[in-house]
Structures are given as structure tokens and as C-alpha cells.
């Protein structure tokens, strides 16, 4: 027997699959639905465990019954066994029991859906999915940010979800379930984060070449820290300080960057096609959590955005190395 045929045996294949699953589950950096940090995510996990237990019990019962019949009624001869049909009790059993199981699963699911979709909210935000970044607006505070946002712990947040171009999906594995974002239609997602921390979210619906690099970060903080962040975000952009930063500000306007990006407080920079850059230096990442927000990565992103994230809508601008450094100096001052 060849080695290849041995590897395809069911026990070996099953072992390999289990090994892969166990390895994947051990990745600390990957957010897991089995480690909820919000009430909604905990409810989803609990329902998943209940359904897994029901399906597991059915599987074990069926396999046990199958093995029993194989052993109890095995025949070594080739003659055809006695054919039985019309057993009303057995037909009722395998009809009624599945119906009851489906009814139980239906009732559980509807109950959990009601809990997840109708809680009263303490605050509202608007989230717009774009190829390939996220715009987050706080209507009550009158400001917007991009790809990173803050929420207070122990408060229910209602996110109104829209898409600007194609279908996206708003997904926070540790916070809540996936919710589609459909152009021309507003959906909503509610979540109540119970533990301070930094949580990764991502698009859960294939939306183009950079779908895998369409992520966002949620920072859950206490009420005082959240209020401080909101107050800081409401401020206009800091004035450019220093000769290099001032040159970068002038270049930002002359190169047309203000046609795509908003910098509140800077006349001529009110574009809506790209992320709001009013406080870009205060973010931890660039390009929808593709790069760490460092001066080196910022220079790289300005110089060759298509090399970093092919297919994105940011054009390459013909600028020199010195001009890139001037732009970096200006943007680094926007905290």
C-alpha cells in the first residue's frame, strides 16, 4: 500500500483536522468567540454551546445505535435478510423526535435573537463600511474618526450600520455577531462591553481585493477616560509647529490631500472620500489596522500606498523624499 493512500484513511485525516483546529485555537492574537468580552458575545457563545451539545448528543445516539445494529444483526452469509416495513412506532419515533428537537432549537434561537437585537441603548454611533476602511461617527458629539474608536464599558452602544459602496459585514468576534452592511439600507448592532481592553473587529463579508485588510479596533475604557477622549476628538486640529511641519501643511493643501481628507480647523481640507485626519497621530494604526502608526510607516504609506495595500483608492502623489518627511512632520502633529 502506498504512503499517500494511508494518509487518506479517515482516522488519520480526522487526527490531522483536530490537530489543525487545536493549533488554530491556541493562537493568542486571534480574537475568539469563545472568549466573550460583551454581554451579547456571551449570549452567542452560550447558544452555540447549547446547540453543539444537542447536535453532539444526537450524533452519539445515532452512532451508538448504528454500532449496536451492526454487531447485533450482523450476518456472514450473502443471503438477503428479512425485509420489514410498516413499523408505525418506529416511523413515528424518527418523525416526532426530530420535529421536537427543531422546535426546541427554534425557540432557543428566537429567544436569543430578541435579547440581542432589542436592548435599550445608552449611546449611538454610525458606522460606514468603505473599500477598505471604516468611518465611525458620533452624532451626539458631532465628530468622526476612522478605523479606531472608543466606547465606555458597561454601557449599551447601538451602532447604525451602512455601506458606501458594496456589501460589507460588521464583525467583532469577542463583542457580538456579524451584521451585514448593505448599500442603501441601515442595519444595527448593539453591544455592551463589560471588560476594559482593546478588541479587534473586521469585515466578515468578502468585499474586494483588500477584504482581509479591512479591520478596526475598539477601545473599551471607563466613563472618565471615554469622556476625556470625546473631548479631545471634538477639538480642531492642532496648528502646525516648526518649519518642517508648516511646510508639510502647505504641501498637504497644494497637493490636493484636502480634497479627499478632512482636517477640522484647516481651511481647504474638508474632503469626505478618505478618513478624517484631524487626530490621525493619536491612532495606533494606519490603513485600517494594516500598519502600526509610526513615522516610518506613515512615510511608506504616503510614498507608495498601492505597494502597501494594492487596490485602495489613495492615489500616489509625486513628491520628493524631503516633501514626504514634511508631510509626516505635519501629520505627526495632529494628535
mmCIF file of C-alpha atoms in Angstrom:
data_model
loop_
_atom_site.group_PDB
_atom_site.id
_atom_site.type_symbol
_atom_site.label_atom_id
_atom_site.label_comp_id
_atom_site.label_asym_id
_atom_site.label_seq_id
_atom_site.Cartn_x
_atom_site.Cartn_y
_atom_site.Cartn_z
ATOM 1 C CA UNK A 1 0.000 0.000 0.000
ATOM 2 C CA UNK A 2 1.358 3.420 -0.906
ATOM 3 C CA UNK A 3 2.013 6.110 1.691
ATOM 4 C CA UNK A 4 -0.444 8.505 0.041
ATOM 5 C CA UNK A 5 -3.318 6.049 0.470
ATOM 6 C CA UNK A 6 -2.505 5.588 4.134
ATOM 7 C CA UNK A 7 -2.710 9.320 4.781
ATOM 8 C CA UNK A 8 -6.199 9.401 3.361
ATOM 9 C CA UNK A 9 -7.568 6.952 5.872
ATOM 10 C CA UNK A 10 -10.400 8.544 7.892
ATOM 11 C CA UNK A 11 -8.705 8.185 11.314
ATOM 12 C CA UNK A 12 -5.528 9.858 10.071
ATOM 13 C CA UNK A 13 -7.426 12.622 8.287
ATOM 14 C CA UNK A 14 -9.533 13.204 11.385
ATOM 15 C CA UNK A 15 -6.413 13.402 13.526
ATOM 16 C CA UNK A 16 -4.844 15.931 11.186
ATOM 17 C CA UNK A 17 -8.022 18.032 11.234
ATOM 18 C CA UNK A 18 -8.176 18.001 15.025
ATOM 19 C CA UNK A 19 -4.501 18.960 15.188
ATOM 20 C CA UNK A 20 -5.077 21.932 12.902
ATOM 21 C CA UNK A 21 -8.085 23.062 14.926
ATOM 22 C CA UNK A 22 -6.200 22.779 18.203
ATOM 23 C CA UNK A 23 -3.248 24.692 16.782
ATOM 24 C CA UNK A 24 -5.509 27.441 15.484
ATOM 25 C CA UNK A 25 -7.326 27.692 18.800
ATOM 26 C CA UNK A 26 -4.015 28.290 20.548
ATOM 27 C CA UNK A 27 -3.219 31.471 18.599
ATOM 28 C CA UNK A 28 -3.331 34.185 21.257
ATOM 29 C CA UNK A 29 -3.548 37.070 18.787
ATOM 30 C CA UNK A 30 -6.705 35.793 17.098
ATOM 31 C CA UNK A 31 -9.936 37.011 18.755
ATOM 32 C CA UNK A 32 -12.187 34.095 19.621
ATOM 33 C CA UNK A 33 -15.952 33.894 20.054
ATOM 34 C CA UNK A 34 -15.219 31.522 22.934
ATOM 35 C CA UNK A 35 -13.652 34.407 24.894
ATOM 36 C CA UNK A 36 -16.512 36.936 25.019
ATOM 37 C CA UNK A 37 -15.966 40.407 26.459
ATOM 38 C CA UNK A 38 -19.507 41.681 25.989
ATOM 39 C CA UNK A 39 -22.950 40.541 27.083
ATOM 40 C CA UNK A 40 -24.040 39.895 23.509
ATOM 41 C CA UNK A 41 -20.990 37.779 22.701
ATOM 42 C CA UNK A 42 -21.582 35.743 25.864
ATOM 43 C CA UNK A 43 -25.164 35.061 24.778
ATOM 44 C CA UNK A 44 -23.976 33.933 21.333
ATOM 45 C CA UNK A 45 -21.378 31.632 22.881
ATOM 46 C CA UNK A 46 -23.948 30.143 25.265
ATOM 47 C CA UNK A 47 -26.368 29.424 22.404
ATOM 48 C CA UNK A 48 -23.551 27.879 20.356
ATOM 49 C CA UNK A 49 -22.625 25.582 23.249
ATOM 50 C CA UNK A 50 -26.264 24.515 23.735
ATOM 51 C CA UNK A 51 -26.680 23.741 20.022
ATOM 52 C CA UNK A 52 -23.349 21.910 19.980
ATOM 53 C CA UNK A 53 -24.479 19.817 22.955
ATOM 54 C CA UNK A 54 -27.782 18.944 21.249
ATOM 55 C CA UNK A 55 -26.068 18.019 17.979
ATOM 56 C CA UNK A 56 -23.367 16.089 19.838
ATOM 57 C CA UNK A 57 -25.969 14.082 21.750
ATOM 58 C CA UNK A 58 -27.793 13.256 18.507
ATOM 59 C CA UNK A 59 -24.529 12.181 16.888
ATOM 60 C CA UNK A 60 -23.579 9.914 19.801
ATOM 61 C CA UNK A 61 -27.032 8.307 19.982
ATOM 62 C CA UNK A 62 -27.138 7.650 16.240
ATOM 63 C CA UNK A 63 -23.612 6.230 16.196
ATOM 64 C CA UNK A 64 -24.297 4.034 19.238
ATOM 65 C CA UNK A 65 -27.499 2.728 17.647
ATOM 66 C CA UNK A 66 -25.673 2.100 14.376
ATOM 67 C CA UNK A 67 -22.861 0.182 16.065
ATOM 68 C CA UNK A 68 -25.352 -1.854 18.111
ATOM 69 C CA UNK A 69 -27.240 -2.900 14.996
ATOM 70 C CA UNK A 70 -24.051 -3.709 13.105
ATOM 71 C CA UNK A 71 -22.900 -6.021 15.905
ATOM 72 C CA UNK A 72 -26.268 -7.442 16.941
ATOM 73 C CA UNK A 73 -27.643 -8.239 13.492
ATOM 74 C CA UNK A 74 -24.518 -8.946 11.508
ATOM 75 C CA UNK A 75 -24.654 -11.843 9.069
ATOM 76 C CA UNK A 76 -21.735 -13.513 7.392
ATOM 77 C CA UNK A 77 -23.783 -15.147 4.640
ATOM 78 C CA UNK A 78 -24.632 -13.438 1.354
ATOM 79 C CA UNK A 79 -28.338 -14.235 1.535
ATOM 80 C CA UNK A 80 -30.765 -11.323 1.671
ATOM 81 C CA UNK A 81 -32.036 -10.537 5.175
ATOM 82 C CA UNK A 82 -35.704 -10.466 6.121
ATOM 83 C CA UNK A 83 -37.340 -7.237 4.903
ATOM 84 C CA UNK A 84 -39.584 -5.424 7.404
ATOM 85 C CA UNK A 85 -41.705 -2.362 6.694
ATOM 86 C CA UNK A 86 -44.700 -0.551 8.114
ATOM 87 C CA UNK A 87 -43.482 -0.268 11.732
ATOM 88 C CA UNK A 88 -45.692 2.616 12.813
ATOM 89 C CA UNK A 89 -43.975 3.082 16.175
ATOM 90 C CA UNK A 90 -40.543 3.428 14.619
ATOM 91 C CA UNK A 91 -41.782 5.796 11.890
ATOM 92 C CA UNK A 92 -43.491 7.993 14.481
ATOM 93 C CA UNK A 93 -40.360 7.979 16.616
ATOM 94 C CA UNK A 94 -37.995 9.169 13.863
ATOM 95 C CA UNK A 95 -40.561 11.751 12.737
ATOM 96 C CA UNK A 96 -41.732 13.218 16.043
ATOM 97 C CA UNK A 97 -38.351 13.401 17.814
ATOM 98 C CA UNK A 98 -36.657 15.485 15.069
ATOM 99 C CA UNK A 99 -39.684 17.795 14.982
ATOM 100 C CA UNK A 100 -39.444 18.334 18.745
ATOM 101 C CA UNK A 101 -35.692 18.966 18.514
ATOM 102 C CA UNK A 102 -36.197 21.560 15.743
ATOM 103 C CA UNK A 103 -38.933 23.267 17.793
ATOM 104 C CA UNK A 104 -36.626 23.493 20.820
ATOM 105 C CA UNK A 105 -33.784 24.913 18.706
ATOM 106 C CA UNK A 106 -36.184 27.399 17.088
ATOM 107 C CA UNK A 107 -37.492 28.636 20.454
ATOM 108 C CA UNK A 108 -33.962 29.000 21.850
ATOM 109 C CA UNK A 109 -32.762 30.891 18.769
ATOM 110 C CA UNK A 110 -35.717 33.293 18.692
ATOM 111 C CA UNK A 111 -35.293 33.992 22.408
ATOM 112 C CA UNK A 112 -31.596 34.788 21.977
ATOM 113 C CA UNK A 113 -32.303 36.932 18.908
ATOM 114 C CA UNK A 114 -34.756 39.032 20.916
ATOM 115 C CA UNK A 115 -32.193 39.509 23.692
ATOM 116 C CA UNK A 116 -29.520 40.536 21.191
ATOM 117 C CA UNK A 117 -31.500 42.912 18.990
ATOM 118 C CA UNK A 118 -33.788 44.834 21.330
ATOM 119 C CA UNK A 119 -31.848 46.070 24.376
ATOM 120 C CA UNK A 120 -32.217 49.769 25.310
ATOM 121 C CA UNK A 121 -29.091 51.691 24.346
ATOM 122 C CA UNK A 122 -27.200 54.408 26.211
ATOM 123 C CA UNK A 123 -25.423 55.860 23.169
ATOM 124 C CA UNK A 124 -25.470 55.624 19.406
ATOM 125 C CA UNK A 125 -22.780 55.670 16.758
ATOM 126 C CA UNK A 126 -22.864 55.493 12.970
ATOM 127 C CA UNK A 127 -20.507 53.074 11.214
ATOM 128 C CA UNK A 128 -19.973 53.187 7.457
ATOM 129 C CA UNK A 129 -18.069 50.447 5.671
ATOM 130 C CA UNK A 130 -15.968 51.518 2.703
ATOM 131 C CA UNK A 131 -13.447 49.830 0.428
ATOM 132 C CA UNK A 132 -11.391 49.277 2.541
ATOM 133 C CA UNK A 133 -11.730 51.234 5.763
ATOM 134 C CA UNK A 134 -14.288 52.197 8.393
ATOM 135 C CA UNK A 135 -15.810 55.575 9.186
ATOM 136 C CA UNK A 136 -17.198 55.931 12.711
ATOM 137 C CA UNK A 137 -19.318 58.965 13.614
ATOM 138 C CA UNK A 138 -20.585 60.120 16.993
ATOM 139 C CA UNK A 139 -23.703 62.194 16.152
ATOM 140 C CA UNK A 140 -24.263 63.445 19.694
ATOM 141 C CA UNK A 141 -20.672 64.702 19.928
ATOM 142 C CA UNK A 142 -20.500 65.894 16.290
ATOM 143 C CA UNK A 143 -17.247 64.319 15.144
ATOM 144 C CA UNK A 144 -15.995 61.373 13.087
ATOM 145 C CA UNK A 145 -12.961 59.142 13.249
ATOM 146 C CA UNK A 146 -11.622 56.244 11.223
ATOM 147 C CA UNK A 147 -10.791 52.590 11.916
ATOM 148 C CA UNK A 148 -10.334 53.080 15.676
ATOM 149 C CA UNK A 149 -12.956 54.199 18.175
ATOM 150 C CA UNK A 150 -13.687 54.271 21.869
ATOM 151 C CA UNK A 151 -16.729 53.161 23.865
ATOM 152 C CA UNK A 152 -17.432 53.151 27.605
ATOM 153 C CA UNK A 153 -17.670 49.822 29.389
ATOM 154 C CA UNK A 154 -20.964 48.643 30.891
ATOM 155 C CA UNK A 155 -22.986 50.874 28.552
ATOM 156 C CA UNK A 156 -25.082 49.536 25.704
ATOM 157 C CA UNK A 157 -23.986 51.007 22.382
ATOM 158 C CA UNK A 158 -26.211 50.927 19.326
ATOM 159 C CA UNK A 159 -24.282 51.056 16.052
ATOM 160 C CA UNK A 160 -26.206 52.074 12.931
ATOM 161 C CA UNK A 161 -24.525 50.295 10.039
ATOM 162 C CA UNK A 162 -24.338 51.381 6.415
ATOM 163 C CA UNK A 163 -22.155 50.625 3.384
ATOM 164 C CA UNK A 164 -20.910 53.273 0.970
ATOM 165 C CA UNK A 165 -20.074 51.007 -1.963
ATOM 166 C CA UNK A 166 -20.507 47.215 -1.732
ATOM 167 C CA UNK A 167 -21.815 44.814 0.899
ATOM 168 C CA UNK A 168 -19.631 44.640 3.992
ATOM 169 C CA UNK A 169 -20.178 42.910 7.352
ATOM 170 C CA UNK A 170 -19.518 44.405 10.777
ATOM 171 C CA UNK A 171 -17.993 41.717 12.998
ATOM 172 C CA UNK A 172 -16.379 41.873 16.437
ATOM 173 C CA UNK A 173 -15.658 38.239 17.435
ATOM 174 C CA UNK A 174 -15.359 38.922 21.167
ATOM 175 C CA UNK A 175 -18.103 41.543 21.261
ATOM 176 C CA UNK A 176 -21.001 40.399 19.103
ATOM 177 C CA UNK A 177 -22.183 38.639 15.987
ATOM 178 C CA UNK A 178 -21.849 39.589 12.329
ATOM 179 C CA UNK A 179 -24.233 42.150 10.866
ATOM 180 C CA UNK A 180 -24.375 42.874 7.146
ATOM 181 C CA UNK A 181 -23.859 46.412 5.871
ATOM 182 C CA UNK A 182 -25.855 46.907 2.669
ATOM 183 C CA UNK A 183 -25.738 49.971 0.402
ATOM 184 C CA UNK A 184 -28.952 51.959 0.700
ATOM 185 C CA UNK A 185 -30.101 50.093 3.808
ATOM 186 C CA UNK A 186 -29.406 50.726 7.500
ATOM 187 C CA UNK A 187 -28.891 47.794 9.856
ATOM 188 C CA UNK A 188 -27.961 47.933 13.510
ATOM 189 C CA UNK A 189 -25.831 46.134 16.044
ATOM 190 C CA UNK A 190 -25.940 46.567 19.807
ATOM 191 C CA UNK A 191 -23.215 45.592 22.251
ATOM 192 C CA UNK A 192 -22.330 46.087 25.899
ATOM 193 C CA UNK A 193 -18.634 45.561 26.598
ATOM 194 C CA UNK A 194 -18.023 44.500 30.185
ATOM 195 C CA UNK A 195 -14.226 44.487 30.342
ATOM 196 C CA UNK A 196 -11.719 47.197 29.523
ATOM 197 C CA UNK A 197 -9.375 46.412 26.680
ATOM 198 C CA UNK A 198 -8.536 46.661 23.001
ATOM 199 C CA UNK A 199 -10.631 44.482 20.689
ATOM 200 C CA UNK A 200 -10.187 43.668 17.025
ATOM 201 C CA UNK A 201 -13.035 43.812 14.539
ATOM 202 C CA UNK A 202 -13.099 43.019 10.854
ATOM 203 C CA UNK A 203 -15.228 42.797 7.765
ATOM 204 C CA UNK A 204 -16.993 39.435 7.641
ATOM 205 C CA UNK A 205 -18.213 39.653 4.032
ATOM 206 C CA UNK A 206 -15.878 39.394 1.050
ATOM 207 C CA UNK A 207 -15.821 42.891 -0.431
ATOM 208 C CA UNK A 208 -12.852 43.044 -2.771
ATOM 209 C CA UNK A 209 -9.125 42.565 -3.073
ATOM 210 C CA UNK A 210 -8.306 44.139 0.323
ATOM 211 C CA UNK A 211 -11.103 42.469 2.285
ATOM 212 C CA UNK A 212 -8.540 40.776 4.554
ATOM 213 C CA UNK A 213 -7.051 44.187 5.409
ATOM 214 C CA UNK A 214 -10.326 45.828 6.399
ATOM 215 C CA UNK A 215 -10.095 45.756 10.164
ATOM 216 C CA UNK A 216 -10.841 48.096 13.037
ATOM 217 C CA UNK A 217 -10.036 48.482 16.722
ATOM 218 C CA UNK A 218 -12.420 49.117 19.608
ATOM 219 C CA UNK A 219 -11.025 50.565 22.814
ATOM 220 C CA UNK A 220 -13.296 49.893 25.792
ATOM 221 C CA UNK A 221 -12.495 52.279 28.648
ATOM 222 C CA UNK A 222 -14.117 53.600 31.810
ATOM 223 C CA UNK A 223 -16.542 56.525 31.671
ATOM 224 C CA UNK A 224 -13.965 59.130 32.681
ATOM 225 C CA UNK A 225 -11.450 58.041 30.036
ATOM 226 C CA UNK A 226 -14.177 57.942 27.391
ATOM 227 C CA UNK A 227 -15.326 61.478 28.216
ATOM 228 C CA UNK A 228 -11.728 62.678 28.018
ATOM 229 C CA UNK A 229 -11.283 61.024 24.607
ATOM 230 C CA UNK A 230 -14.510 62.533 23.260
ATOM 231 C CA UNK A 231 -13.484 65.993 24.448
ATOM 232 C CA UNK A 232 -10.120 65.611 22.744
ATOM 233 C CA UNK A 233 -11.691 64.377 19.489
ATOM 234 C CA UNK A 234 -14.053 67.350 19.386
ATOM 235 C CA UNK A 235 -11.145 69.780 19.257
ATOM 236 C CA UNK A 236 -9.959 71.115 15.875
ATOM 237 C CA UNK A 237 -6.608 70.042 14.511
ATOM 238 C CA UNK A 238 -3.508 71.349 16.219
ATOM 239 C CA UNK A 239 -1.703 74.151 14.415
ATOM 240 C CA UNK A 240 1.498 73.140 12.645
ATOM 241 C CA UNK A 241 4.564 73.923 14.733
ATOM 242 C CA UNK A 242 8.035 74.168 13.289
ATOM 243 C CA UNK A 243 9.272 74.968 9.830
ATOM 244 C CA UNK A 244 9.100 71.404 8.533
ATOM 245 C CA UNK A 245 5.548 70.808 9.806
ATOM 246 C CA UNK A 246 4.366 74.133 8.367
ATOM 247 C CA UNK A 247 5.861 73.181 5.013
ATOM 248 C CA UNK A 248 4.031 69.876 5.269
ATOM 249 C CA UNK A 249 0.741 71.655 5.969
ATOM 250 C CA UNK A 250 1.171 73.835 2.886
ATOM 251 C CA UNK A 251 2.050 70.775 0.793
ATOM 252 C CA UNK A 252 -0.960 68.902 2.173
ATOM 253 C CA UNK A 253 -3.194 71.596 0.692
ATOM 254 C CA UNK A 254 -1.307 72.230 -2.552
ATOM 255 C CA UNK A 255 -1.019 68.510 -3.388
ATOM 256 C CA UNK A 256 -4.791 68.117 -3.105
ATOM 257 C CA UNK A 257 -4.842 65.948 0.034
ATOM 258 C CA UNK A 258 -7.575 68.158 1.468
ATOM 259 C CA UNK A 259 -9.831 67.166 -1.417
ATOM 260 C CA UNK A 260 -10.106 63.638 -0.009
ATOM 261 C CA UNK A 261 -9.408 64.119 3.715
ATOM 262 C CA UNK A 262 -10.927 66.302 6.387
ATOM 263 C CA UNK A 263 -8.719 68.124 8.879
ATOM 264 C CA UNK A 264 -11.088 70.113 11.062
ATOM 265 C CA UNK A 265 -9.795 73.621 11.596
ATOM 266 C CA UNK A 266 -7.699 73.648 8.409
ATOM 267 C CA UNK A 267 -9.295 75.694 5.640
ATOM 268 C CA UNK A 268 -9.317 73.805 2.367
ATOM 269 C CA UNK A 269 -9.305 70.345 3.951
ATOM 270 C CA UNK A 270 -12.888 69.098 4.039
ATOM 271 C CA UNK A 271 -12.762 66.031 1.802
ATOM 272 C CA UNK A 272 -15.012 63.067 2.545
ATOM 273 C CA UNK A 273 -13.575 60.381 0.268
ATOM 274 C CA UNK A 274 -10.874 59.321 2.738
ATOM 275 C CA UNK A 275 -10.537 59.031 6.509
ATOM 276 C CA UNK A 276 -10.771 62.097 8.758
ATOM 277 C CA UNK A 277 -7.183 63.016 9.685
ATOM 278 C CA UNK A 278 -7.912 65.624 12.361
ATOM 279 C CA UNK A 279 -6.362 63.460 15.080
ATOM 280 C CA UNK A 280 -4.546 60.851 12.999
ATOM 281 C CA UNK A 281 -1.414 60.955 15.166
ATOM 282 C CA UNK A 282 -3.453 59.737 18.133
ATOM 283 C CA UNK A 283 -4.308 56.444 16.423
ATOM 284 C CA UNK A 284 -2.300 53.286 16.885
ATOM 285 C CA UNK A 285 -2.540 52.056 13.300
ATOM 286 C CA UNK A 286 -2.756 53.107 9.668
ATOM 287 C CA UNK A 287 -4.703 51.864 6.641
ATOM 288 C CA UNK A 288 -7.413 50.030 8.622
ATOM 289 C CA UNK A 289 -5.023 48.264 11.013
ATOM 290 C CA UNK A 290 -2.636 47.268 8.235
ATOM 291 C CA UNK A 291 0.407 49.149 9.629
ATOM 292 C CA UNK A 292 1.474 50.373 13.051
ATOM 293 C CA UNK A 293 1.255 54.152 13.229
ATOM 294 C CA UNK A 294 4.940 55.085 13.196
ATOM 295 C CA UNK A 295 6.711 57.885 11.265
ATOM 296 C CA UNK A 296 8.434 55.267 9.099
ATOM 297 C CA UNK A 297 5.192 53.512 8.200
ATOM 298 C CA UNK A 298 3.421 56.818 7.627
ATOM 299 C CA UNK A 299 6.151 57.838 5.167
ATOM 300 C CA UNK A 300 5.860 54.455 3.471
ATOM 301 C CA UNK A 301 2.088 54.804 3.197
ATOM 302 C CA UNK A 302 2.290 58.310 1.719
ATOM 303 C CA UNK A 303 5.011 57.322 -0.739
ATOM 304 C CA UNK A 304 3.670 54.021 -2.065
ATOM 305 C CA UNK A 305 0.110 53.337 -0.850
ATOM 306 C CA UNK A 306 -0.514 50.804 -3.628
ATOM 307 C CA UNK A 307 2.535 48.803 -2.577
ATOM 308 C CA UNK A 308 1.216 48.616 0.990
ATOM 309 C CA UNK A 309 -2.439 47.978 0.145
ATOM 310 C CA UNK A 310 -2.977 47.236 -3.570
ATOM 311 C CA UNK A 311 -6.301 48.393 -4.947
ATOM 312 C CA UNK A 312 -7.033 51.038 -2.324
ATOM 313 C CA UNK A 313 -8.363 54.398 -3.517
ATOM 314 C CA UNK A 314 -5.492 56.550 -2.233
ATOM 315 C CA UNK A 315 -3.508 57.820 -5.227
ATOM 316 C CA UNK A 316 0.245 58.038 -5.330
ATOM 317 C CA UNK A 317 1.419 61.663 -5.231
ATOM 318 C CA UNK A 318 4.649 62.662 -6.934
ATOM 319 C CA UNK A 319 6.620 64.094 -4.013
ATOM 320 C CA UNK A 320 10.270 64.044 -3.065
ATOM 321 C CA UNK A 321 11.776 62.397 -0.010
ATOM 322 C CA UNK A 322 12.061 65.761 1.722
ATOM 323 C CA UNK A 323 8.457 66.565 0.955
ATOM 324 C CA UNK A 324 7.335 63.213 2.358
ATOM 325 C CA UNK A 325 9.207 63.976 5.570
ATOM 326 C CA UNK A 326 7.500 67.359 5.727
ATOM 327 C CA UNK A 327 4.077 65.716 5.347
ATOM 328 C CA UNK A 328 4.969 63.199 8.042
ATOM 329 C CA UNK A 329 6.066 66.005 10.380
ATOM 330 C CA UNK A 330 2.727 67.773 9.843
ATOM 331 C CA UNK A 331 0.572 64.668 10.282
ATOM 332 C CA UNK A 332 2.534 63.570 13.346
ATOM 333 C CA UNK A 333 1.454 66.807 14.997
ATOM 334 C CA UNK A 334 -2.264 66.032 14.546
ATOM 335 C CA UNK A 335 -2.863 64.329 17.888
#
